[in-house]
Amino acid sequence: MAKQRSRYVCRDCGHESLAWSGQCPGCSEWNTLEEVVVTATTAAGAGRSKRRSAAAAPRSIPLRDVAAPAEERLGTGIGELDRVLGGGLVPGSLVLLGGSPGIGKSTITAMALGNLAAAGRDVLYVTGEESAAQVRMRAERLGESALDVPVLAETDLASVAAAIESERPDACVVDSVQTLHSAELSSAPGSVAQVREAANALMEVGKRNGTALILVGHVTKEGAVAGPRVLEHLVDCVLLFEGERERSYRTLRALKNRFGATSELGVFEMREAGLVEVEDPSARFVGEATAASGSVVLCAMEGTRPLLVEVQALVAPTEVVPPRRVANGIDRNRLAMILAVLSRHGGVGVGNADVFVNVAGGVRVDEPGADLAIALAIASAHRGEPLSDREGRPLACFGEVGLTGELRYVAHAERRVAEALKFGLSPVLGPAIREAPSGLEPAATLRAALGTARKRFGTALREAA
Ligand code: TYD
Ligand code: MG
């Protein structure tokens, strides 16, 4: 027979006692003991329940038979954001939007809620960072629908949770999670304990009410400060908003997504009236490409979409030892490797020169397919020789460079070439592949690619011929 008994557990240290007392015997704190009801079973009852347990144990079921309702998604009205999310916000999901200060997190979330409100959804914007008046001023720049968003200026976690519970919005933004404060914890807002507590509590209330939550979080340059990092495992989706604050381009990508791919990239431009989606970033970046020495166009893949970006290099003699290697938008180690292969297998030695490599537009390319573009840009900068065709269009290329100087296959060659051809960039330099698409000028090694680049695009050789 089950018997009910009371235990008293200390809220702070977890000490258990059988009787209540004002002071905890464990940690000597006052008024911290809470009653917990425990159901104990007698020895005979325990034996019976053990025998019963085999029949009453939970049963697993084949995945095929698991009911999976086709989830309806909330379109945010921002195409690039929806694409990165994998087709819109999933009701009841928890999204973490990270980014350095001033990048436009408040802007994009305010725009998304405005669009959702205009589509007849219930939304809520919780601001802990700015006053309601400041949020209104931003909304005025963003247009009519942004002004329809209900705003709550609050930093107390319990109050925010209560507001979500009572308003039950379809989508709610908390800007930012680092400003929330739970009165039950003594640590300061923004500390690991507070941020974790806030995310847990909000996730619970969000899931219960079917509210899609977007938590805004700052990341510093060092990625330090309690914040987004400690929440990554907890949330359904981690979005990172990147770009240089001084530049107008912003990129949005998913680091984690339980409801879609993580390789999608959204490109935005910050304008007077908010963020504007750049639907055809290739056109932008190619249009802005300089075709000067040290500049080539890379046919990159960002998720399911080919993207043409300009890769620039500057090689300048220096007395500094060791010379500087500065990489913007590409991995530093990758640059070091390419420089080594260039000098060993390509006959391009830049040992006593500073090398700067930059992906224009503040875009990051994290794929080995960028190697050849980096190598060609450096070689072109080193020789002071522009690589462009007779009409002045820049050279386009892609391919991975191996340690032995070979040019390696990378995925989606056809789509990369097709994207370049769309902008009249041809031929495209790339690795030798079976069934090469037309428009591809294959090369087996980096040395061969360097030769082809000079022969077909080098102004000096062309004029001499
Ligand atoms: P904000 O969204 O406040 O950044 P975050 O929340 O990530 O800190 O906006 C950042 C910058 O964008 C700010 O310096 C002003 C600029 N901005 C515009 O250029 N146009 C606009 O319409 C808005 C709303 C902001
Ligand atoms: Mg902000």
Short mmCIF file of C-alpha atoms and ligand atoms in Angstrom, two decimals:
data_model
loop_
_atom_site.label_atom_id
_atom_site.label_comp_id
_atom_site.label_asym_id
_atom_site.label_seq_id
_atom_site.Cartn_x
_atom_site.Cartn_y
_atom_site.Cartn_z
CA MET A 1 0.00 0.00 0.00
CA ALA A 2 1.31 3.45 -0.91
CA LYS A 3 1.87 5.81 1.97
CA GLN A 4 2.32 9.54 1.69
CA ARG A 5 5.01 11.27 3.64
CA SER A 6 6.36 14.76 3.75
CA ARG A 7 9.98 15.71 3.40
CA TYR A 8 11.47 19.13 3.71
CA VAL A 9 14.06 20.07 1.12
CA CYS A 10 16.28 23.13 1.25
CA ARG A 11 15.89 25.35 -1.81
CA ASP A 12 19.53 26.38 -1.66
CA CYS A 13 21.59 23.36 -0.66
CA GLY A 14 19.16 20.50 -1.26
CA HIS A 15 19.45 19.17 2.31
CA GLU A 16 16.56 16.87 3.20
CA SER A 17 15.04 16.62 6.65
CA LEU A 18 11.95 14.90 8.02
CA ALA A 19 10.72 17.84 10.04
CA TRP A 20 10.36 21.49 9.17
CA SER A 21 12.56 24.01 10.86
CA GLY A 22 13.14 27.69 10.30
CA GLN A 23 16.85 27.26 9.70
CA CYS A 24 18.27 24.69 7.30
CA PRO A 25 20.44 22.16 9.17
CA GLY A 26 22.56 21.82 6.04
CA CYS A 27 23.52 25.37 5.12
CA SER A 28 22.14 27.38 8.05
CA GLU A 29 20.05 29.58 5.73
CA TRP A 30 16.73 30.76 7.08
CA ASN A 31 13.32 29.99 5.54
CA THR A 32 14.62 27.86 2.73
CA LEU A 33 12.93 24.53 3.55
CA GLU A 34 10.07 23.53 1.28
CA GLU A 35 7.67 20.67 1.76
CA VAL A 36 7.88 17.89 -0.81
CA VAL A 37 5.36 15.06 -0.74
CA VAL A 38 6.91 11.65 -1.32
CA THR A 39 4.87 8.55 -2.06
CA ALA A 40 6.51 5.56 -0.45
CA THR A 41 5.51 1.96 -1.16
CA THR A 42 5.54 -0.78 1.43
CA ALA A 43 7.79 -3.78 0.92
CA ALA A 44 4.93 -6.00 -0.25
CA GLY A 45 3.71 -3.32 -2.63
CA ALA A 46 7.20 -2.86 -4.00
CA GLY A 47 7.44 -6.56 -4.82
CA ARG A 48 4.14 -6.48 -6.65
CA SER A 49 5.08 -3.44 -8.65
CA LYS A 50 8.31 -5.11 -9.69
CA ARG A 51 6.40 -8.08 -11.07
CA ARG A 52 3.93 -5.85 -12.80
CA SER A 53 6.62 -3.69 -14.32
CA ALA A 54 7.33 -5.99 -17.27
CA ALA A 55 3.77 -5.68 -18.52
CA ALA A 56 3.40 -2.02 -17.67
CA ALA A 57 6.74 -0.92 -19.13
CA PRO A 58 6.48 1.69 -21.85
CA ARG A 59 6.49 0.28 -25.38
CA SER A 60 8.58 1.62 -28.20
CA ILE A 61 6.98 2.04 -31.61
CA PRO A 62 8.44 2.01 -35.12
CA LEU A 63 9.22 5.51 -36.38
CA ARG A 64 6.95 4.81 -39.35
CA ASP A 65 3.96 4.67 -37.02
CA VAL A 66 4.79 7.83 -35.12
CA ALA A 67 2.17 10.46 -35.83
CA ALA A 68 3.94 13.50 -37.28
CA PRO A 69 1.46 16.25 -38.03
CA ALA A 70 2.52 18.32 -41.01
CA GLU A 71 3.56 21.42 -39.12
CA GLU A 72 2.32 24.70 -40.35
CA ARG A 73 4.97 27.38 -40.55
CA LEU A 74 4.68 31.05 -39.83
CA GLY A 75 5.98 33.05 -42.76
CA THR A 76 7.81 36.11 -41.46
CA GLY A 77 7.35 37.98 -44.72
CA ILE A 78 11.14 38.22 -44.99
CA GLY A 79 12.04 35.70 -47.67
CA GLU A 80 15.70 35.41 -46.76
CA LEU A 81 14.88 34.85 -43.08
CA ASP A 82 12.25 32.22 -43.90
CA ARG A 83 14.69 30.39 -46.14
CA VAL A 84 17.38 30.28 -43.47
CA LEU A 85 14.78 29.04 -40.97
CA GLY A 86 13.91 26.23 -43.39
CA GLY A 87 10.57 27.66 -44.55
CA GLY A 88 9.42 29.97 -41.78
CA LEU A 89 9.03 29.87 -38.00
CA VAL A 90 7.81 26.60 -36.50
CA PRO A 91 5.06 27.18 -33.91
CA GLY A 92 6.30 26.48 -30.40
CA SER A 93 9.94 26.49 -31.47
CA LEU A 94 12.76 28.35 -29.79
CA VAL A 95 15.10 30.33 -32.02
CA LEU A 96 18.25 32.03 -30.84
CA LEU A 97 19.38 34.98 -32.93
CA GLY A 98 22.96 35.94 -32.17
CA GLY A 99 25.09 38.76 -33.47
CA SER A 100 27.34 41.56 -32.38
CA PRO A 101 25.78 44.83 -31.21
CA GLY A 102 24.51 47.15 -33.92
CA ILE A 103 24.32 44.49 -36.59
CA GLY A 104 20.52 44.75 -36.91
CA LYS A 105 19.04 42.07 -34.67
CA SER A 106 16.38 44.36 -33.26
CA THR A 107 15.62 45.63 -36.74
CA ILE A 108 15.07 42.25 -38.35
CA THR A 109 12.99 40.92 -35.46
CA ALA A 110 10.85 44.06 -35.37
CA MET A 111 10.28 43.75 -39.12
CA ALA A 112 9.37 40.07 -38.84
CA LEU A 113 6.84 40.73 -36.07
CA GLY A 114 5.40 43.64 -38.04
CA ASN A 115 4.83 41.39 -41.04
CA LEU A 116 3.29 38.67 -38.88
CA ALA A 117 0.97 41.21 -37.26
CA ALA A 118 -0.05 42.46 -40.70
CA ALA A 119 -0.86 38.86 -41.62
CA GLY A 120 -3.26 38.68 -38.68
CA ARG A 121 -1.02 36.83 -36.23
CA ASP A 122 -0.78 37.66 -32.54
CA VAL A 123 2.71 38.84 -31.71
CA LEU A 124 4.60 40.27 -28.76
CA TYR A 125 7.86 42.18 -28.62
CA VAL A 126 9.57 42.09 -25.23
CA THR A 127 12.30 44.67 -24.89
CA GLY A 128 14.72 44.65 -22.01
CA GLU A 129 17.40 46.63 -23.70
CA GLU A 130 15.59 49.65 -25.03
CA SER A 131 12.60 51.57 -23.73
CA ALA A 132 9.24 51.18 -25.44
CA ALA A 133 9.74 54.69 -26.85
CA GLN A 134 13.02 53.70 -28.46
CA VAL A 135 11.42 50.64 -30.00
CA ARG A 136 8.68 52.84 -31.35
CA MET A 137 11.18 55.17 -32.95
CA ARG A 138 12.78 52.28 -34.78
CA ALA A 139 9.38 50.96 -35.83
CA GLU A 140 8.53 54.34 -37.35
CA ARG A 141 11.41 53.90 -39.76
CA LEU A 142 10.27 50.42 -40.63
CA GLY A 143 6.77 51.32 -41.72
CA GLU A 144 3.12 51.05 -40.73
CA SER A 145 2.85 47.39 -39.82
CA ALA A 146 5.80 47.55 -37.42
CA LEU A 147 3.80 50.03 -35.34
CA ASP A 148 1.04 47.46 -34.81
CA VAL A 149 3.32 45.23 -32.74
CA PRO A 150 2.47 45.18 -29.02
CA VAL A 151 5.54 45.96 -26.97
CA LEU A 152 6.38 45.07 -23.39
CA ALA A 153 9.34 46.75 -21.69
CA GLU A 154 10.22 44.24 -19.00
CA THR A 155 13.27 42.47 -17.64
CA ASP A 156 11.72 40.33 -14.93
CA LEU A 157 11.60 36.75 -16.18
CA ALA A 158 8.48 35.75 -14.26
CA SER A 159 6.58 38.78 -15.63
CA VAL A 160 7.65 38.01 -19.20
CA ALA A 161 6.58 34.38 -18.81
CA ALA A 162 3.26 35.49 -17.32
CA ALA A 163 2.68 37.88 -20.23
CA ILE A 164 3.28 35.11 -22.77
CA GLU A 165 1.01 32.82 -20.78
CA SER A 166 -1.85 35.32 -20.76
CA GLU A 167 -1.47 36.76 -24.29
CA ARG A 168 -0.53 33.46 -25.95
CA PRO A 169 1.00 35.13 -29.02
CA ASP A 170 1.87 33.11 -32.14
CA ALA A 171 5.32 34.65 -32.15
CA CYS A 172 7.26 36.48 -29.48
CA VAL A 173 10.64 38.20 -29.57
CA VAL A 174 12.70 38.68 -26.42
CA ASP A 175 15.34 41.36 -27.01
CA SER A 176 17.64 40.42 -25.43
CA VAL A 177 17.85 37.24 -23.38
CA GLN A 178 20.84 38.69 -21.53
CA THR A 179 18.76 41.41 -19.93
CA LEU A 180 16.24 39.04 -18.34
CA HIS A 181 16.50 38.55 -14.62
CA SER A 182 14.99 35.85 -12.47
CA ALA A 183 14.34 36.99 -8.91
CA GLU A 184 14.93 33.44 -7.70
CA LEU A 185 18.58 33.54 -8.64
CA SER A 186 21.02 35.82 -6.96
CA SER A 187 23.46 36.09 -9.88
CA ALA A 188 23.53 39.15 -12.12
CA PRO A 189 21.54 39.44 -15.38
CA GLY A 190 23.56 38.07 -18.28
CA SER A 191 25.34 35.47 -16.14
CA VAL A 192 25.30 31.86 -17.29
CA ALA A 193 22.83 30.87 -14.59
CA GLN A 194 20.42 33.67 -15.43
CA VAL A 195 20.56 33.21 -19.18
CA ARG A 196 20.06 29.47 -18.88
CA GLU A 197 17.21 29.87 -16.43
CA ALA A 198 15.54 32.43 -18.70
CA ALA A 199 15.84 30.23 -21.78
CA ASN A 200 14.53 27.18 -19.94
CA ALA A 201 11.57 29.01 -18.46
CA LEU A 202 10.66 30.68 -21.75
CA MET A 203 11.00 27.45 -23.69
CA GLU A 204 8.63 25.75 -21.31
CA VAL A 205 5.98 28.47 -21.53
CA GLY A 206 6.48 28.82 -25.29
CA LYS A 207 6.04 25.11 -25.98
CA ARG A 208 2.97 24.96 -23.75
CA ASN A 209 1.28 27.84 -25.56
CA GLY A 210 2.50 27.07 -29.06
CA THR A 211 4.39 30.36 -29.17
CA ALA A 212 7.38 30.58 -31.48
CA LEU A 213 10.04 32.40 -29.50
CA ILE A 214 12.96 34.32 -30.90
CA LEU A 215 15.58 35.07 -28.27
CA VAL A 216 18.00 37.79 -29.24
CA GLY A 217 21.50 37.41 -27.84
CA HIS A 218 24.72 39.35 -28.15
CA VAL A 219 27.96 37.73 -29.00
CA THR A 220 31.10 39.70 -28.44
CA LYS A 221 34.02 39.43 -30.83
CA GLU A 222 35.62 36.88 -28.52
CA GLY A 223 32.37 34.94 -28.31
CA ALA A 224 32.74 35.44 -24.57
CA VAL A 225 30.22 36.60 -21.97
CA ALA A 226 27.57 34.20 -20.84
CA GLY A 227 25.08 34.07 -23.59
CA PRO A 228 24.27 32.45 -26.86
CA ARG A 229 27.05 29.87 -26.52
CA VAL A 230 25.57 28.30 -23.39
CA LEU A 231 22.15 28.04 -25.02
CA GLU A 232 23.10 26.38 -28.27
CA HIS A 233 22.27 22.85 -27.16
CA LEU A 234 18.96 23.90 -25.71
CA VAL A 235 17.30 25.80 -28.52
CA ASP A 236 15.85 24.42 -31.76
CA CYS A 237 17.61 26.82 -34.02
CA VAL A 238 20.64 29.10 -33.77
CA LEU A 239 20.86 31.92 -36.28
CA LEU A 240 23.90 34.12 -36.60
CA PHE A 241 23.68 37.60 -38.02
CA GLU A 242 27.05 38.71 -39.34
CA GLY A 243 28.64 41.52 -41.22
CA GLU A 244 30.71 44.56 -40.58
CA ARG A 245 28.84 47.31 -38.88
CA GLU A 246 30.38 49.96 -41.09
CA ARG A 247 29.36 48.10 -44.24
CA SER A 248 25.82 47.78 -45.39
CA TYR A 249 25.79 44.04 -46.20
CA ARG A 250 24.64 41.59 -43.59
CA THR A 251 24.51 37.82 -43.80
CA LEU A 252 22.24 35.54 -41.86
CA ARG A 253 23.04 31.87 -41.46
CA ALA A 254 21.87 28.98 -39.33
CA LEU A 255 24.47 27.29 -37.13
CA LYS A 256 21.93 24.75 -35.96
CA ASN A 257 18.45 24.01 -37.20
CA ARG A 258 16.22 21.19 -36.09
CA PHE A 259 13.74 22.03 -38.83
CA GLY A 260 15.89 22.63 -41.88
CA ALA A 261 19.34 22.77 -43.41
CA THR A 262 22.10 24.75 -41.77
CA SER A 263 23.85 25.72 -44.96
CA GLU A 264 21.44 28.38 -46.18
CA LEU A 265 22.60 31.97 -46.30
CA GLY A 266 20.48 35.08 -46.37
CA VAL A 267 21.96 38.34 -47.60
CA PHE A 268 20.61 41.71 -46.49
CA GLU A 269 21.50 45.31 -46.93
CA MET A 270 20.93 47.90 -44.19
CA ARG A 271 19.14 50.91 -45.63
CA GLU A 272 17.44 54.00 -44.27
CA ALA A 273 14.14 52.15 -43.81
CA GLY A 274 15.45 48.93 -42.40
CA LEU A 275 16.94 45.78 -43.80
CA VAL A 276 16.34 45.00 -47.44
CA GLU A 277 16.77 41.49 -48.77
CA VAL A 278 19.35 41.13 -51.47
CA GLU A 279 17.63 38.60 -53.67
CA ASP A 280 20.37 38.34 -56.24
CA PRO A 281 23.60 38.82 -54.31
CA SER A 282 25.69 37.45 -57.19
CA ALA A 283 24.61 40.34 -59.40
CA ARG A 284 25.59 42.78 -56.67
CA PHE A 285 28.96 41.32 -55.96
CA VAL A 286 29.92 40.81 -59.61
CA GLY A 287 28.74 44.32 -60.45
CA GLU A 288 31.01 45.67 -57.72
CA ALA A 289 33.99 43.51 -58.65
CA THR A 290 36.94 45.69 -59.63
CA ALA A 291 38.76 43.44 -62.10
CA ALA A 292 41.97 45.09 -60.90
CA SER A 293 45.08 43.11 -60.08
CA GLY A 294 44.49 40.95 -57.03
CA SER A 295 40.79 40.50 -57.72
CA VAL A 296 39.01 37.38 -58.95
CA VAL A 297 35.45 36.12 -58.71
CA LEU A 298 34.79 32.98 -56.70
CA CYS A 299 31.89 30.70 -57.61
CA ALA A 300 30.91 29.71 -54.08
CA MET A 301 28.05 27.58 -52.85
CA GLU A 302 26.02 28.82 -49.94
CA GLY A 303 23.63 26.04 -49.05
CA THR A 304 21.50 25.24 -52.03
CA ARG A 305 22.41 28.42 -53.82
CA PRO A 306 25.44 29.35 -55.88
CA LEU A 307 26.89 32.71 -54.98
CA LEU A 308 29.47 34.74 -56.85
CA VAL A 309 31.72 36.80 -54.59
CA GLU A 310 34.80 38.85 -55.24
CA VAL A 311 37.99 37.69 -53.56
CA GLN A 312 40.65 40.38 -53.23
CA ALA A 313 44.29 40.08 -52.29
CA LEU A 314 47.02 42.58 -51.61
CA VAL A 315 50.68 41.59 -51.53
CA ALA A 316 53.02 44.28 -50.23
CA PRO A 317 56.76 43.95 -49.52
CA THR A 318 57.59 44.36 -45.88
CA GLU A 319 60.50 44.49 -43.47
CA VAL A 320 58.38 43.04 -40.70
CA VAL A 321 59.35 39.55 -39.59
CA PRO A 322 57.29 37.46 -39.73
CA PRO A 323 55.26 39.19 -42.44
CA ARG A 324 51.61 39.77 -41.80
CA ARG A 325 48.89 37.39 -42.98
CA VAL A 326 45.48 38.96 -42.69
CA ALA A 327 42.34 37.08 -43.73
CA ASN A 328 38.86 38.59 -43.83
CA GLY A 329 36.00 36.28 -44.68
CA ILE A 330 38.19 33.20 -45.03
CA ASP A 331 39.94 30.94 -42.57
CA ARG A 332 43.46 32.07 -41.55
CA ASN A 333 44.83 28.54 -41.55
CA ARG A 334 43.47 28.00 -45.02
CA LEU A 335 45.34 31.10 -46.17
CA ALA A 336 48.58 29.84 -44.63
CA MET A 337 48.16 26.51 -46.39
CA ILE A 338 47.46 28.13 -49.75
CA LEU A 339 50.51 30.38 -49.42
CA ALA A 340 52.65 27.33 -48.74
CA VAL A 341 51.29 25.43 -51.74
CA LEU A 342 51.68 28.53 -53.93
CA SER A 343 55.35 28.83 -53.09
CA ARG A 344 56.10 25.08 -53.21
CA HIS A 345 54.07 24.06 -56.24
CA GLY A 346 53.01 27.26 -57.98
CA GLY A 347 56.25 29.19 -58.18
CA VAL A 348 54.72 32.14 -56.37
CA GLY A 349 56.73 32.99 -53.27
CA VAL A 350 55.57 35.81 -51.04
CA GLY A 351 57.84 35.02 -48.11
CA ASN A 352 58.89 38.62 -47.46
CA ALA A 353 55.61 40.35 -48.19
CA ASP A 354 52.50 41.11 -46.18
CA VAL A 355 49.47 39.30 -47.58
CA PHE A 356 45.93 40.52 -47.09
CA VAL A 357 42.97 38.56 -48.40
CA ASN A 358 39.44 39.84 -48.25
CA VAL A 359 36.07 38.58 -49.42
CA ALA A 360 34.25 41.69 -50.60
CA GLY A 361 30.92 42.65 -49.11
CA GLY A 362 31.72 41.29 -45.65
CA VAL A 363 30.71 37.77 -46.68
CA ARG A 364 32.33 34.70 -45.11
CA VAL A 365 33.12 31.70 -47.26
CA ASP A 366 33.93 28.60 -45.30
CA GLU A 367 34.44 26.02 -47.99
CA PRO A 368 37.51 24.47 -49.58
CA GLY A 369 36.07 25.41 -52.97
CA ALA A 370 37.41 28.91 -52.32
CA ASP A 371 41.07 27.81 -52.42
CA LEU A 372 41.73 28.40 -56.11
CA ALA A 373 40.21 31.89 -56.02
CA ILE A 374 42.41 32.83 -53.07
CA ALA A 375 45.50 31.44 -54.82
CA LEU A 376 44.77 33.23 -58.10
CA ALA A 377 44.02 36.51 -56.34
CA ILE A 378 47.32 36.33 -54.47
CA ALA A 379 49.26 35.42 -57.63
CA SER A 380 47.62 38.27 -59.53
CA ALA A 381 48.36 40.74 -56.73
CA HIS A 382 51.93 39.48 -56.47
CA ARG A 383 52.59 40.06 -60.17
CA GLY A 384 50.53 43.23 -60.33
CA GLU A 385 48.70 41.67 -63.23
CA PRO A 386 44.91 41.99 -63.53
CA LEU A 387 42.99 38.88 -64.57
CA SER A 388 40.15 39.91 -66.81
CA ASP A 389 38.83 39.18 -70.30
CA ARG A 390 38.89 41.56 -73.26
CA GLU A 391 35.68 43.23 -72.10
CA GLY A 392 37.14 43.79 -68.67
CA ARG A 393 35.06 41.10 -66.99
CA PRO A 394 36.85 39.40 -64.08
CA LEU A 395 38.03 35.81 -64.05
CA ALA A 396 35.71 33.36 -62.28
CA CYS A 397 36.95 30.17 -60.63
CA PHE A 398 36.47 27.56 -57.93
CA GLY A 399 38.24 24.44 -56.67
CA GLU A 400 40.03 22.98 -53.71
CA VAL A 401 43.82 23.08 -53.63
CA GLY A 402 45.48 19.95 -52.27
CA LEU A 403 48.78 19.84 -50.40
CA THR A 404 50.56 18.33 -53.38
CA GLY A 405 49.44 21.17 -55.59
CA GLU A 406 46.62 19.28 -57.27
CA LEU A 407 43.26 20.85 -57.96
CA ARG A 408 40.48 18.87 -56.35
CA TYR A 409 36.86 18.30 -57.12
CA VAL A 410 34.25 20.19 -55.13
CA ALA A 411 30.51 19.59 -55.14
CA HIS A 412 28.00 21.31 -57.44
CA ALA A 413 30.45 22.15 -60.23
CA GLU A 414 27.62 22.51 -62.78
CA ARG A 415 25.70 24.99 -60.68
CA ARG A 416 28.78 27.07 -59.97
CA VAL A 417 29.63 27.26 -63.67
CA ALA A 418 26.03 28.03 -64.62
CA GLU A 419 25.91 30.92 -62.18
CA ALA A 420 29.08 32.44 -63.63
CA LEU A 421 27.81 32.02 -67.20
CA LYS A 422 24.64 33.86 -66.18
CA PHE A 423 26.78 36.92 -65.67
CA GLY A 424 28.83 36.45 -68.81
CA LEU A 425 31.88 35.21 -66.93
CA SER A 426 33.44 32.53 -69.09
CA PRO A 427 35.35 30.34 -69.19
CA VAL A 428 35.32 29.34 -65.51
CA LEU A 429 38.56 27.90 -64.15
CA GLY A 430 38.07 24.80 -62.07
CA PRO A 431 39.19 21.26 -61.32
CA ALA A 432 39.17 18.61 -64.03
CA ILE A 433 36.02 16.56 -63.59
CA ARG A 434 34.33 13.82 -65.51
CA GLU A 435 31.57 15.08 -67.82
CA ALA A 436 32.74 18.66 -67.36
CA PRO A 437 29.98 21.17 -68.03
CA SER A 438 30.55 23.43 -71.00
CA GLY A 439 32.04 26.73 -69.96
CA LEU A 440 34.44 25.03 -67.54
CA GLU A 441 38.15 25.31 -68.28
CA PRO A 442 39.58 22.40 -66.33
CA ALA A 443 43.05 22.28 -64.81
CA ALA A 444 44.60 19.33 -63.01
CA THR A 445 46.98 21.29 -60.83
CA LEU A 446 47.35 24.70 -59.29
CA ARG A 447 50.35 25.35 -61.54
CA ALA A 448 48.27 24.56 -64.62
CA ALA A 449 45.46 26.81 -63.41
CA LEU A 450 47.92 29.66 -62.85
CA GLY A 451 49.19 29.20 -66.40
CA THR A 452 45.71 29.11 -67.91
CA ALA A 453 44.67 32.16 -65.93
CA ARG A 454 47.57 34.16 -67.32
CA LYS A 455 47.10 32.89 -70.85
CA ARG A 456 43.37 33.50 -71.05
CA PHE A 457 42.92 36.43 -68.69
CA GLY A 458 46.34 37.96 -68.15
CA THR A 459 46.47 41.34 -69.86
CA ALA A 460 50.26 41.32 -70.20
CA LEU A 461 50.48 38.02 -72.07
CA ARG A 462 47.44 38.85 -74.18
CA GLU A 463 48.87 42.13 -75.35
CA ALA A 464 52.21 40.52 -76.13
CA ALA A 465 50.46 37.90 -78.27
P1 TYD B 1 19.76 47.44 -34.44
O1 TYD B 1 18.69 46.61 -35.02
O2 TYD B 1 19.38 48.28 -33.28
O3 TYD B 1 21.01 46.50 -34.04
P2 TYD B 1 21.13 45.42 -32.85
O4 TYD B 1 19.80 45.17 -32.28
O5 TYD B 1 21.72 44.19 -33.51
O6 TYD B 1 22.09 45.98 -31.86
O7 TYD B 1 20.31 48.37 -35.63
C1 TYD B 1 21.66 48.55 -35.88
C2 TYD B 1 21.99 49.71 -36.78
O8 TYD B 1 21.23 49.77 -37.94
C3 TYD B 1 21.86 51.05 -36.11
O9 TYD B 1 23.16 51.55 -35.93
C4 TYD B 1 21.09 51.91 -37.03
C5 TYD B 1 20.98 51.12 -38.29
N1 TYD B 1 19.66 51.24 -38.93
C6 TYD B 1 19.58 51.70 -40.23
O10 TYD B 1 20.56 52.03 -40.88
N2 TYD B 1 18.34 51.77 -40.82
C7 TYD B 1 17.21 51.42 -40.16
O11 TYD B 1 16.10 51.50 -40.71
C8 TYD B 1 17.33 50.96 -38.80
C9 TYD B 1 16.11 50.56 -38.02
C10 TYD B 1 18.57 50.87 -38.23
MG MG B 2 19.12 45.64 -30.34
#
